[in-house]
mmCIF file with all atom_site columns, C-alpha atoms in Angstrom:
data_model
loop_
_atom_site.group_PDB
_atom_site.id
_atom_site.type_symbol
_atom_site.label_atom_id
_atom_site.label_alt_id
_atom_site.label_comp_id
_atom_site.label_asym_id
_atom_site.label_entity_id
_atom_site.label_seq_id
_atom_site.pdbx_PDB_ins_code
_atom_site.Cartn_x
_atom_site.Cartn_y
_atom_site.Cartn_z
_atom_site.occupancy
_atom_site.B_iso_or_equiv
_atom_site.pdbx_formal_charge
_atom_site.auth_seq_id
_atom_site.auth_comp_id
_atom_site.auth_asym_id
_atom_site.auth_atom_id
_atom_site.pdbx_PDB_model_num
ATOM 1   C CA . UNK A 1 1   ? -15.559 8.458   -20.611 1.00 0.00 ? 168 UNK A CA 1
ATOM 2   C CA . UNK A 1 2   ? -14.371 10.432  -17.504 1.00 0.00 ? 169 UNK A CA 1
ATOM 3   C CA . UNK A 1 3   ? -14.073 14.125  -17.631 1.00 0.00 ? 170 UNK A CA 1
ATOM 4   C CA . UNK A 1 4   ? -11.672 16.340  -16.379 1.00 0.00 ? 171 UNK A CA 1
ATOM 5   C CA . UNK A 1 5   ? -13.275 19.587  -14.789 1.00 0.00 ? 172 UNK A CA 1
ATOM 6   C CA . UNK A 1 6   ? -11.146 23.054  -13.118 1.00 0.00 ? 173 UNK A CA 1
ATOM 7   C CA . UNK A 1 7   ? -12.039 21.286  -9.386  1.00 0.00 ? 174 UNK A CA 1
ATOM 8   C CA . UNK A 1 8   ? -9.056  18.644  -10.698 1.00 0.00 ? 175 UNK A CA 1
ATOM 9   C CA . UNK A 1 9   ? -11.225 15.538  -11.088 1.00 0.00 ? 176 UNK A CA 1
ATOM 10  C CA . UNK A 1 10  ? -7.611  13.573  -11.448 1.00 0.00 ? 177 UNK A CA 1
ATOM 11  C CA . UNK A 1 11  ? -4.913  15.376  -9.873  1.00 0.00 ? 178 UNK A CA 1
ATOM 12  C CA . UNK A 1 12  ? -2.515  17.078  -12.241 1.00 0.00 ? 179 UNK A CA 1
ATOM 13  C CA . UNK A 1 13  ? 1.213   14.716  -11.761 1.00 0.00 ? 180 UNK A CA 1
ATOM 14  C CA . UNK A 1 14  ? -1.350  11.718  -12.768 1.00 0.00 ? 181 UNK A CA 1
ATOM 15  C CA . UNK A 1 15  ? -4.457  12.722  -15.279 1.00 0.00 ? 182 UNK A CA 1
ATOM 16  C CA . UNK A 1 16  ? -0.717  12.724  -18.186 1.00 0.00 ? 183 UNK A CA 1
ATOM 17  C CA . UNK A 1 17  ? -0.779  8.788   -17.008 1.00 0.00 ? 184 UNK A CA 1
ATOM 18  C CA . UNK A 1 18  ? -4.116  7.325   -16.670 1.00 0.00 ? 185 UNK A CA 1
ATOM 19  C CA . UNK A 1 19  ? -7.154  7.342   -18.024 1.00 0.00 ? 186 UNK A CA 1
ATOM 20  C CA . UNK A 1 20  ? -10.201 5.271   -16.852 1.00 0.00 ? 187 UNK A CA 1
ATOM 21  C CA . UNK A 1 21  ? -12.028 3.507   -19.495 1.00 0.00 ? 188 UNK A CA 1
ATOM 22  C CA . UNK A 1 22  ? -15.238 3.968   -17.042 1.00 0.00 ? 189 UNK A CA 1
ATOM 23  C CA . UNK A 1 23  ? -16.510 6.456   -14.834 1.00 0.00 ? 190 UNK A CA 1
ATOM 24  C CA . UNK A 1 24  ? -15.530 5.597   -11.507 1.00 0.00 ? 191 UNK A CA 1
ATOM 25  C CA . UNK A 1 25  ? -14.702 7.569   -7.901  1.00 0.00 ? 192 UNK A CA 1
ATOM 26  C CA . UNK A 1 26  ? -11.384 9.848   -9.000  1.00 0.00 ? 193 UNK A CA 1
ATOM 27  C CA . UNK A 1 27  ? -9.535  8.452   -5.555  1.00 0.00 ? 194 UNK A CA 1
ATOM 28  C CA . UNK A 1 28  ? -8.888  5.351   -7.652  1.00 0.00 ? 195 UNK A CA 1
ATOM 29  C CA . UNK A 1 29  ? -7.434  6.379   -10.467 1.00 0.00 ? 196 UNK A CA 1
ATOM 30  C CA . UNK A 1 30  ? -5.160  9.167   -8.061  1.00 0.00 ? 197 UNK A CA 1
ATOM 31  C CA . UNK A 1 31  ? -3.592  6.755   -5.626  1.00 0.00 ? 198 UNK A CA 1
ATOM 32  C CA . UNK A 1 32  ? -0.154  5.865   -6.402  1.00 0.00 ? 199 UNK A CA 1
ATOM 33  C CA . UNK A 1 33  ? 2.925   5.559   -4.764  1.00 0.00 ? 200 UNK A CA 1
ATOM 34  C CA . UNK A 1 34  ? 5.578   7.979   -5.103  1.00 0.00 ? 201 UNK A CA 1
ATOM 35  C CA . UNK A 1 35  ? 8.891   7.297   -2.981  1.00 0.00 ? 202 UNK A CA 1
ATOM 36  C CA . UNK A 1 36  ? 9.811   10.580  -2.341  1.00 0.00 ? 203 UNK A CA 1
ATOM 37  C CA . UNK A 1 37  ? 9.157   12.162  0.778   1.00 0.00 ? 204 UNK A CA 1
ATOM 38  C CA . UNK A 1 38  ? 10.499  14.719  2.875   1.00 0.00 ? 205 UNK A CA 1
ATOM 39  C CA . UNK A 1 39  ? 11.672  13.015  6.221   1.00 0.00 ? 206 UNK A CA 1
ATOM 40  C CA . UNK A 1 40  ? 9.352   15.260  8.426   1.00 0.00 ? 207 UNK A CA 1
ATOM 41  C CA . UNK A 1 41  ? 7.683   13.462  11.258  1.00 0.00 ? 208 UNK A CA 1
ATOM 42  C CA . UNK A 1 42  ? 3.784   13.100  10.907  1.00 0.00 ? 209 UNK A CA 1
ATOM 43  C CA . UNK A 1 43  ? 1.689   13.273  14.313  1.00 0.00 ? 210 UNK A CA 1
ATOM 44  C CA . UNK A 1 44  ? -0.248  10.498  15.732  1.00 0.00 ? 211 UNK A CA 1
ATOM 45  C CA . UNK A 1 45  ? -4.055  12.086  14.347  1.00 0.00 ? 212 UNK A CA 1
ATOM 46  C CA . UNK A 1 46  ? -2.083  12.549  10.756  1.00 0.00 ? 213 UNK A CA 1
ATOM 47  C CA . UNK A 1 47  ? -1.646  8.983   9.954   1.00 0.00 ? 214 UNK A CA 1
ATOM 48  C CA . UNK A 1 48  ? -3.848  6.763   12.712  1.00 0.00 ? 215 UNK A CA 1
ATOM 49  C CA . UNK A 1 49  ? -7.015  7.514   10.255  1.00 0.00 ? 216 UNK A CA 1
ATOM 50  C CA . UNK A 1 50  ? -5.414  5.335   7.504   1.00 0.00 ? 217 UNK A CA 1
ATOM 51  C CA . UNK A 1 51  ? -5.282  2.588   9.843   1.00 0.00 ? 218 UNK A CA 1
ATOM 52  C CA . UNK A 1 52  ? -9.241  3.249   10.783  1.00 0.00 ? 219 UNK A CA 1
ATOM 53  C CA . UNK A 1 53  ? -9.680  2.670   7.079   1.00 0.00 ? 220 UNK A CA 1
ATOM 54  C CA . UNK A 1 54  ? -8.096  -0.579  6.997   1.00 0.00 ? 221 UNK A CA 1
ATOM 55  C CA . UNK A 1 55  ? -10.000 -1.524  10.466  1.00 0.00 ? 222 UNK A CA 1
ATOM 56  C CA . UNK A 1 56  ? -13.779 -1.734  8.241   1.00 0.00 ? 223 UNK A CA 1
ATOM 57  C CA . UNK A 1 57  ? -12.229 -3.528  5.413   1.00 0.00 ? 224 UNK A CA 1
ATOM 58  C CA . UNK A 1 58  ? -14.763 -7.290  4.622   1.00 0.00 ? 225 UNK A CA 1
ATOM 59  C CA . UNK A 1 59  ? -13.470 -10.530 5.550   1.00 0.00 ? 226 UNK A CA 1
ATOM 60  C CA . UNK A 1 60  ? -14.334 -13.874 5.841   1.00 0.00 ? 227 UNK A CA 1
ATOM 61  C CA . UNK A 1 61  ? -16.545 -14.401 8.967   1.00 0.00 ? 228 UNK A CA 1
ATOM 62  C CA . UNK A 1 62  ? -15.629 -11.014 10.013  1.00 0.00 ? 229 UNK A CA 1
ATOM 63  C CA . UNK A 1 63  ? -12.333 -12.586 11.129  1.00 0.00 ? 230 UNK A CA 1
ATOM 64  C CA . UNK A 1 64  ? -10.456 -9.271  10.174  1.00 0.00 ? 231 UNK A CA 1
ATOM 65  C CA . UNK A 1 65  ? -6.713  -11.332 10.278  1.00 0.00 ? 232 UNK A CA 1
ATOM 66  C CA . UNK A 1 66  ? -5.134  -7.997  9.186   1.00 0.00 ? 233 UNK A CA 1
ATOM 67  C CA . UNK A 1 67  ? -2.455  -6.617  12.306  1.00 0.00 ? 234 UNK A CA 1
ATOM 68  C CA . UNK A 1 68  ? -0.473  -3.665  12.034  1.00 0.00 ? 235 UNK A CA 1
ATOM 69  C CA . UNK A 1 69  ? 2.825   -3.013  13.283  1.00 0.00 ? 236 UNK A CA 1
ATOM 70  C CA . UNK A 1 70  ? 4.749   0.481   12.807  1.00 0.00 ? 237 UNK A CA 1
ATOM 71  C CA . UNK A 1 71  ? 7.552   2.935   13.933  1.00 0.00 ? 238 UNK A CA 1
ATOM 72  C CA . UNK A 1 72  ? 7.845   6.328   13.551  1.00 0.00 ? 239 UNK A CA 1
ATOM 73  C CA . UNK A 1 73  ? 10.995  8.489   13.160  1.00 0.00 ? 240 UNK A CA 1
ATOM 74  C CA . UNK A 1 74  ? 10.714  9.499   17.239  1.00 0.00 ? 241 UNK A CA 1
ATOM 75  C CA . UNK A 1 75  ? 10.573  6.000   18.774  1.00 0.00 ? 242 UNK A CA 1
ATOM 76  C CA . UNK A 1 76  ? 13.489  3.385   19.337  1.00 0.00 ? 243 UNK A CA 1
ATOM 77  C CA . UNK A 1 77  ? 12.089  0.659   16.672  1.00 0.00 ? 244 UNK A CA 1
ATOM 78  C CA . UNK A 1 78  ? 12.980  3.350   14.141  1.00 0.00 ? 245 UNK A CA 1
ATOM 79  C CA . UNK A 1 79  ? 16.245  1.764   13.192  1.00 0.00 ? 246 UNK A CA 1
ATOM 80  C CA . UNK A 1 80  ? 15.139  -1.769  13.457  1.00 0.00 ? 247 UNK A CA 1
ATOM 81  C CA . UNK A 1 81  ? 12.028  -1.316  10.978  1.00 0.00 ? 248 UNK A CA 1
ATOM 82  C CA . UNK A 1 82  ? 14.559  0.530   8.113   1.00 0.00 ? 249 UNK A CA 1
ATOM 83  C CA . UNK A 1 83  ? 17.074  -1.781  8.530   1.00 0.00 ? 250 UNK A CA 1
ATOM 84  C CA . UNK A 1 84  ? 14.651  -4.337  7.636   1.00 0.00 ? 251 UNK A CA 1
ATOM 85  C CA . UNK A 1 85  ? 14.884  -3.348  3.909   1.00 0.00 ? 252 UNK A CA 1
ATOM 86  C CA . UNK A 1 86  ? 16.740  -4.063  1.177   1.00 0.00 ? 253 UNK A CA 1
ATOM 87  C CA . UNK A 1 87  ? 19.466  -1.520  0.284   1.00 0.00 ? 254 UNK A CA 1
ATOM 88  C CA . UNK A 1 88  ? 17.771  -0.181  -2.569  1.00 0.00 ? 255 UNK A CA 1
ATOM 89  C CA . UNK A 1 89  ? 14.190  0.500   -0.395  1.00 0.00 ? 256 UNK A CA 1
ATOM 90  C CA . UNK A 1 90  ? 16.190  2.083   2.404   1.00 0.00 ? 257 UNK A CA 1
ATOM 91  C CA . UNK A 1 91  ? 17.372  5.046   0.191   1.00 0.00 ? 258 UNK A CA 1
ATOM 92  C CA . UNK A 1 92  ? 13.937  6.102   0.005   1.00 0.00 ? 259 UNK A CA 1
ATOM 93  C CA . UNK A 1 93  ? 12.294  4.996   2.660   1.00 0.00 ? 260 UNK A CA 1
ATOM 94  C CA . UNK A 1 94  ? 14.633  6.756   5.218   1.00 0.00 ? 261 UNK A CA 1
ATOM 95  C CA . UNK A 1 95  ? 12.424  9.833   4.626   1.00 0.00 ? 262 UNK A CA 1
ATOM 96  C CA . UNK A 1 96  ? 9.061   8.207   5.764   1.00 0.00 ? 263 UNK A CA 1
ATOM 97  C CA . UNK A 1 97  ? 7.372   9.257   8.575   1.00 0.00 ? 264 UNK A CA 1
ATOM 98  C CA . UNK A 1 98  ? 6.140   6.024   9.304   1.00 0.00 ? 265 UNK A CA 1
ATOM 99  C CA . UNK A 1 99  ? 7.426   2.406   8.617   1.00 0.00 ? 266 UNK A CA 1
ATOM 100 C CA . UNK A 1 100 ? 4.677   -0.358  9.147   1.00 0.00 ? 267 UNK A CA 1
ATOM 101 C CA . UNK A 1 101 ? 4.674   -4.006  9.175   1.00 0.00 ? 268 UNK A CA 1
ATOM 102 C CA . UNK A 1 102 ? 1.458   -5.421  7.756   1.00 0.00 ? 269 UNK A CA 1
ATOM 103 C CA . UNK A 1 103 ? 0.672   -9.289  9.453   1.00 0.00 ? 270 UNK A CA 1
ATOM 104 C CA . UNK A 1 104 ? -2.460  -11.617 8.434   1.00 0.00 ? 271 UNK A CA 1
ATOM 105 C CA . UNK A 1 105 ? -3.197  -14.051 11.141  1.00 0.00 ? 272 UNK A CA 1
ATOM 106 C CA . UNK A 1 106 ? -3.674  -17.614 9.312   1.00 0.00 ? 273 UNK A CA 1
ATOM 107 C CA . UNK A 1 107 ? -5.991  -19.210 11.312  1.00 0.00 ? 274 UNK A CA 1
ATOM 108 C CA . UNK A 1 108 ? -10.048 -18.521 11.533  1.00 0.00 ? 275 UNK A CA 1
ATOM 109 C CA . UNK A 1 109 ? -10.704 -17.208 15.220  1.00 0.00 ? 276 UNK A CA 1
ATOM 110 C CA . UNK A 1 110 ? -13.773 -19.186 16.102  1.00 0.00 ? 277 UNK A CA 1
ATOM 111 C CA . UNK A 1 111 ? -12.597 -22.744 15.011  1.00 0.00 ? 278 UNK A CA 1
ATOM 112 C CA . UNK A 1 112 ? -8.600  -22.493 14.945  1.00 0.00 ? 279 UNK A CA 1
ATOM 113 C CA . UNK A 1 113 ? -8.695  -24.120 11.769  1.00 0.00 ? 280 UNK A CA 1
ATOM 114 C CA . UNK A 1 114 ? -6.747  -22.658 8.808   1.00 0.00 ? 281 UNK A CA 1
ATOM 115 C CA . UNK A 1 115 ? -7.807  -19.693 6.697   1.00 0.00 ? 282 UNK A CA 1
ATOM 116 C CA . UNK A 1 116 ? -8.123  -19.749 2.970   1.00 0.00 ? 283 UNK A CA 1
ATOM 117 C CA . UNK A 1 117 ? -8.301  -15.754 2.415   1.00 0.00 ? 284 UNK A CA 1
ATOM 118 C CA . UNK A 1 118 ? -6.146  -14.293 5.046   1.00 0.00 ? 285 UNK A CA 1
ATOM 119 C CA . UNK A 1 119 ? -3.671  -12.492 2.375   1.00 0.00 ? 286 UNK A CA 1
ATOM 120 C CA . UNK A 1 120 ? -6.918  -11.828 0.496   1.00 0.00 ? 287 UNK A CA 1
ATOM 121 C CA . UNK A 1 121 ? -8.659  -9.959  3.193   1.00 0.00 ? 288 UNK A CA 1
ATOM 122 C CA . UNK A 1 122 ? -5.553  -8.569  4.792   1.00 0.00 ? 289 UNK A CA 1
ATOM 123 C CA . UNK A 1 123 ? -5.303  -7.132  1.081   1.00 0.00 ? 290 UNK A CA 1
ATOM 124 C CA . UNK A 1 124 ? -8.634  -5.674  1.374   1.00 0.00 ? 291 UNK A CA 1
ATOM 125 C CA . UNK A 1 125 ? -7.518  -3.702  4.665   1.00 0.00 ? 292 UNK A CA 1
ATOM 126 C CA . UNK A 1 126 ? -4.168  -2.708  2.811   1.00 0.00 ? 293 UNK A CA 1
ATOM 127 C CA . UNK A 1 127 ? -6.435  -0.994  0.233   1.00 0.00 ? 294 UNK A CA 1
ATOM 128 C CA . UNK A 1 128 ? -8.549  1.051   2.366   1.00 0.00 ? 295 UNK A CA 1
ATOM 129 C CA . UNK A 1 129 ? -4.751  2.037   4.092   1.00 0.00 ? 296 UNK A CA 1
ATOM 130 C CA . UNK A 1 130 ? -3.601  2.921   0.805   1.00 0.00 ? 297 UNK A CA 1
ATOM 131 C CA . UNK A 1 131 ? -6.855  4.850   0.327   1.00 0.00 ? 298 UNK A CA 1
ATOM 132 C CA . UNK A 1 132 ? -7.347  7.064   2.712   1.00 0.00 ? 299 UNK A CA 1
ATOM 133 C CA . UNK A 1 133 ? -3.818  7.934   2.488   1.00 0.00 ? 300 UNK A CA 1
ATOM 134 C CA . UNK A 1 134 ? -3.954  8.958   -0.691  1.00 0.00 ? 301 UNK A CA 1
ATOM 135 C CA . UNK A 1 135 ? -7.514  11.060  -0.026  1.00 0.00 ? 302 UNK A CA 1
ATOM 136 C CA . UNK A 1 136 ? -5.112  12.631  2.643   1.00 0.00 ? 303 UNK A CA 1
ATOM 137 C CA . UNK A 1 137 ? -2.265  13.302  -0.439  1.00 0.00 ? 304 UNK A CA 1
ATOM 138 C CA . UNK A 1 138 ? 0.182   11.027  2.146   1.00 0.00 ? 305 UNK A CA 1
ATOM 139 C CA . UNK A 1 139 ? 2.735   9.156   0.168   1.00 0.00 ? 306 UNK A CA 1
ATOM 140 C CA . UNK A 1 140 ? 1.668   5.472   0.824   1.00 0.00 ? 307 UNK A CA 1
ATOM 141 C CA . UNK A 1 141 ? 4.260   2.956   -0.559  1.00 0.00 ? 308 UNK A CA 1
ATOM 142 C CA . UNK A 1 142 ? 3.586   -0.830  0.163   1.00 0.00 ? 309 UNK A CA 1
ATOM 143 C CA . UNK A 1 143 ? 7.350   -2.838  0.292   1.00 0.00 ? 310 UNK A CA 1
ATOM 144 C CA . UNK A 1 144 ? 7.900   -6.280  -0.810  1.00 0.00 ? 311 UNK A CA 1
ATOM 145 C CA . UNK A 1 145 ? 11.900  -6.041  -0.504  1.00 0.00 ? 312 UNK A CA 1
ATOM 146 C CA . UNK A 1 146 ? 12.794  -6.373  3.084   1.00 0.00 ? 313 UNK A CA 1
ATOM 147 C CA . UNK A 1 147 ? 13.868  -9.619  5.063   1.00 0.00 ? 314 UNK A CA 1
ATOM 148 C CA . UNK A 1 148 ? 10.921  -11.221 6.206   1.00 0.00 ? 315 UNK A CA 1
ATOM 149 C CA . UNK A 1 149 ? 11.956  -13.772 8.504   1.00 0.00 ? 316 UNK A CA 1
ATOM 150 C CA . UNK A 1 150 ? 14.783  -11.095 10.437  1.00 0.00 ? 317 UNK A CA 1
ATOM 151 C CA . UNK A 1 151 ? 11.639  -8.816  10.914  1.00 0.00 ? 318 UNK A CA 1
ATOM 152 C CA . UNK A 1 152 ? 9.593   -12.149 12.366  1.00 0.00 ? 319 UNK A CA 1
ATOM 153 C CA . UNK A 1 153 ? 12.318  -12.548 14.735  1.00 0.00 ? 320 UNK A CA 1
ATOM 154 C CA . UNK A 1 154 ? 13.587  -9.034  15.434  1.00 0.00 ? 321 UNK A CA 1
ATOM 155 C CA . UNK A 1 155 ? 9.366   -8.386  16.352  1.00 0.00 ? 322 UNK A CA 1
ATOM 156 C CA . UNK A 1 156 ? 8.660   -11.690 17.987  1.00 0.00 ? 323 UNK A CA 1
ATOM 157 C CA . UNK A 1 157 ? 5.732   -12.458 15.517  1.00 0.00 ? 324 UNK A CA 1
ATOM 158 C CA . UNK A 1 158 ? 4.031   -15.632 16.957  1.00 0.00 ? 325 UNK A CA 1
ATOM 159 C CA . UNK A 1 159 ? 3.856   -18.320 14.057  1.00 0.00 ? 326 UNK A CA 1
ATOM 160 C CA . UNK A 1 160 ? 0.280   -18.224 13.737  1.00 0.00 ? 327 UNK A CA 1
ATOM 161 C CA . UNK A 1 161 ? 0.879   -14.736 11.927  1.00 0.00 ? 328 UNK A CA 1
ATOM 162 C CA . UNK A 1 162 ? 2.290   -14.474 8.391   1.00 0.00 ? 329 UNK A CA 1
ATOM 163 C CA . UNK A 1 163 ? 4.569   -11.371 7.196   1.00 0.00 ? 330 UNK A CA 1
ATOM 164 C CA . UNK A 1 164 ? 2.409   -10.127 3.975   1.00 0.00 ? 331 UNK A CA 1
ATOM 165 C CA . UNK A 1 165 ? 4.745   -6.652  3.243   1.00 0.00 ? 332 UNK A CA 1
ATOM 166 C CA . UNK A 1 166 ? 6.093   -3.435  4.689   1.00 0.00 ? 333 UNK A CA 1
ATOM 167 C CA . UNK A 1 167 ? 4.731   0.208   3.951   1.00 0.00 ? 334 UNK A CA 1
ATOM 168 C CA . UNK A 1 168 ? 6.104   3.351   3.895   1.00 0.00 ? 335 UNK A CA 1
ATOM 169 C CA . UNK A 1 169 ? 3.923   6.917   5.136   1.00 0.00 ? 336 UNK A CA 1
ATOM 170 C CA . UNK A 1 170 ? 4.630   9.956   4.930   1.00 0.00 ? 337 UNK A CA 1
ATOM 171 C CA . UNK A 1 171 ? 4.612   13.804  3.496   1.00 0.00 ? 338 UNK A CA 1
ATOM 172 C CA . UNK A 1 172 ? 5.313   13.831  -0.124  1.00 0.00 ? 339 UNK A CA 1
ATOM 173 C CA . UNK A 1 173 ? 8.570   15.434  -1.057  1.00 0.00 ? 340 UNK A CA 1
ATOM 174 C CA . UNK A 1 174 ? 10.307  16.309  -4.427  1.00 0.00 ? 341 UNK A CA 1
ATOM 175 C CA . UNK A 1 175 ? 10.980  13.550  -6.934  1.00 0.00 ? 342 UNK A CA 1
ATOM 176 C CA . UNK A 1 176 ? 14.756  15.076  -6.774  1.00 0.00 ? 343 UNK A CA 1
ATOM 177 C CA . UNK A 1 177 ? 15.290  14.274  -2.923  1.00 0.00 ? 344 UNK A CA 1
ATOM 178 C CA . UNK A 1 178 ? 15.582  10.499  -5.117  1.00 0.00 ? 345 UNK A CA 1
ATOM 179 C CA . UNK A 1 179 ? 18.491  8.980   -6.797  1.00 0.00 ? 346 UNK A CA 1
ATOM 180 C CA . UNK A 1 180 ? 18.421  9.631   -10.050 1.00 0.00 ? 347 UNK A CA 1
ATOM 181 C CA . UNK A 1 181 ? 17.979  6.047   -11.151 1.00 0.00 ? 348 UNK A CA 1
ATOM 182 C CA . UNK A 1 182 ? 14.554  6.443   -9.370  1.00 0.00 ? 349 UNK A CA 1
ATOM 183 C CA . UNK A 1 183 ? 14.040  10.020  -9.617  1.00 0.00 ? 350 UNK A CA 1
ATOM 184 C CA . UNK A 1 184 ? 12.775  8.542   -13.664 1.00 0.00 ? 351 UNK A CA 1
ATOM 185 C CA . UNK A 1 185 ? 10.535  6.227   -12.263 1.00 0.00 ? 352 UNK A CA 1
ATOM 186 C CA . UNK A 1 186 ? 8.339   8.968   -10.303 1.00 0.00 ? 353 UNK A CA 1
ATOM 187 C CA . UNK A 1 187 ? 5.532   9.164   -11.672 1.00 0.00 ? 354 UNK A CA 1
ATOM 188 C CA . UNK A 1 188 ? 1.986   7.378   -11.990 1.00 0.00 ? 355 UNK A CA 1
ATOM 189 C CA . UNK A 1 189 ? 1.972   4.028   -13.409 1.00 0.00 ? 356 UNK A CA 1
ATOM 190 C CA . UNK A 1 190 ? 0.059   3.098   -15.823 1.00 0.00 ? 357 UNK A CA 1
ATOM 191 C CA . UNK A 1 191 ? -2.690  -0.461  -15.675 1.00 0.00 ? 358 UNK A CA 1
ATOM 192 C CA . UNK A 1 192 ? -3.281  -3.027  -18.097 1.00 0.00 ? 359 UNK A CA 1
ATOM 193 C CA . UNK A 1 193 ? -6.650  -3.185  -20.101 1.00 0.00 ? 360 UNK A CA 1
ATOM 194 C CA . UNK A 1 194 ? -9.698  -4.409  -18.994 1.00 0.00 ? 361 UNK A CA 1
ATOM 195 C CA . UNK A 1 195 ? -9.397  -7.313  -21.787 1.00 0.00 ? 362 UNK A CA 1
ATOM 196 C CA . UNK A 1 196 ? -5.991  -8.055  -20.043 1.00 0.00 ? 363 UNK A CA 1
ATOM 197 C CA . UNK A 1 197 ? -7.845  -9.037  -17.107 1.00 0.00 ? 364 UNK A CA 1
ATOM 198 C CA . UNK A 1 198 ? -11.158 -9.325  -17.308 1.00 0.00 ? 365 UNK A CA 1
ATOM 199 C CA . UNK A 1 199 ? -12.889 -12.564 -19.061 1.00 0.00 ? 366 UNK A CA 1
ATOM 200 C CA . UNK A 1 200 ? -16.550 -14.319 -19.032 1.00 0.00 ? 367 UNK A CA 1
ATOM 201 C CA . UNK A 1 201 ? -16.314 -17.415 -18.109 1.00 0.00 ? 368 UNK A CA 1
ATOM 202 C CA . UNK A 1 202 ? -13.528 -20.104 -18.470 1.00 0.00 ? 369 UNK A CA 1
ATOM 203 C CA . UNK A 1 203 ? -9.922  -18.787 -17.822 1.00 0.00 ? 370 UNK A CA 1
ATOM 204 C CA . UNK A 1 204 ? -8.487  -20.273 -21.469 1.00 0.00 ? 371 UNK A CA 1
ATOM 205 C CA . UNK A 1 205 ? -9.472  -16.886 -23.767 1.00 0.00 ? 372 UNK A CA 1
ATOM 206 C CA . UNK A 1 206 ? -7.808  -14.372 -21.192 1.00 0.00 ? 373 UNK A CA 1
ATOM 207 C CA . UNK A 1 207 ? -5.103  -12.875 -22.504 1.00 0.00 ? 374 UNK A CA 1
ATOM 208 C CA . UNK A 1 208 ? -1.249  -13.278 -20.923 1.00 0.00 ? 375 UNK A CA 1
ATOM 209 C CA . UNK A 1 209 ? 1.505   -12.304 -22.063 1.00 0.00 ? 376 UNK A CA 1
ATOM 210 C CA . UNK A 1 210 ? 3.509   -14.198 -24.384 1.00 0.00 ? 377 UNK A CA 1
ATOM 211 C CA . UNK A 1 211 ? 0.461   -16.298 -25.534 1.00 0.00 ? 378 UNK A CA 1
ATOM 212 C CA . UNK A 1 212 ? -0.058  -16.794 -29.359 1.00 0.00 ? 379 UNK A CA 1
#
């Protein structure tokens, strides 16, 4: 079983919230994703690292089909990228620093043909994003509510490329810059077991919810 030690092995707003069942690198276990931020602007060297991380993430053949697209509080795409999101995601996310738009290109480069693990290794990259900004103590919150198909048009995304979600970057801020609705939902969540998810061979003994 993990330790805590005076060095903060698991940083203090999440060691209350999880606990590893195994001894693994603490940067797991301390990346979440808090929504409140503080609505300063972060500079280019702050928050280009995070997408180095994502650039060495494994794919099939090497085909890295991850893209990037972002907008930071200075630049005119600004408005465009938060008014992408639902109502309920812009009330938060209008404090980012950055607003990205994460792509997976859905064909193989060297054949054209389609790709069977483009979301899969796109989600790879995403990781090592969400990673590094967290080893940075960045807020990094990955979006699913936003209008796909208005941000396809409004960022003429050729149709070979598939919208996979938004993220929000920035400087973490106080959980009571947040409505209060989600000013109660800031803090670390918590995983399901290993049993939950886990199984040796056939999928008919795991566990899901709701079975008998």
């Amino acid at each position: 079983m993990p330790t805590w030690n005076s060095e903060g092995w698991i940083h203090t707003d999440v060691r209350d919230h999880r606990t590893p069942n195994y001894d693994i690198a603490p940067l797991f276990v301390n990346r979440w994703s808090p929504r409140a931020m503080t609505g300063k602007p972060l500079d280019e060297d702050e928050f280009m690292p995070l997408f180095e991380a994502a650039r060495w993430a494994p794919s099939s053949y090497n085909n890295q089909p991850w893209r990037f697209l972002y907008a930071t509080r200075e630049d005119d795409h600004w408005n465009a990228y938060l008014d992408f999101l639902s109502a309920e995601n812009k009330t938060w996310a209008k404090r980012a620093a950055v607003l990205v738009v994460i792509l997976s290109k859905t064909t193989v480069d060297y054949n054209g043909e389609p790709s069977r693990t483009h979301s899969f290794d796109t989600g790879a990259a995403w990781q090592n994003l969400a990673l590094e900004g967290a080893r940075r103590r960045l807020v990094v919150h990955g979006i699913g509510g936003f209008d796909y198909e208005r941000a396809a048009a409004t960022l003429s995304i050729p149709a070979v490329y598939t919208i996979e979600a938004m993220a929000a970057i920035g400087i973490r801020g106080p959980a009571k810059s947040l409505p209060a609705d989600l000013q109660e939902r800031e803090e670390p969540s918590d995983r399901k077991s290993l049993d939950d998810i886990v199984n040796q061979g056939a999928f008919d003994s795991v566990s899901e919810e709701g079975d008998e």
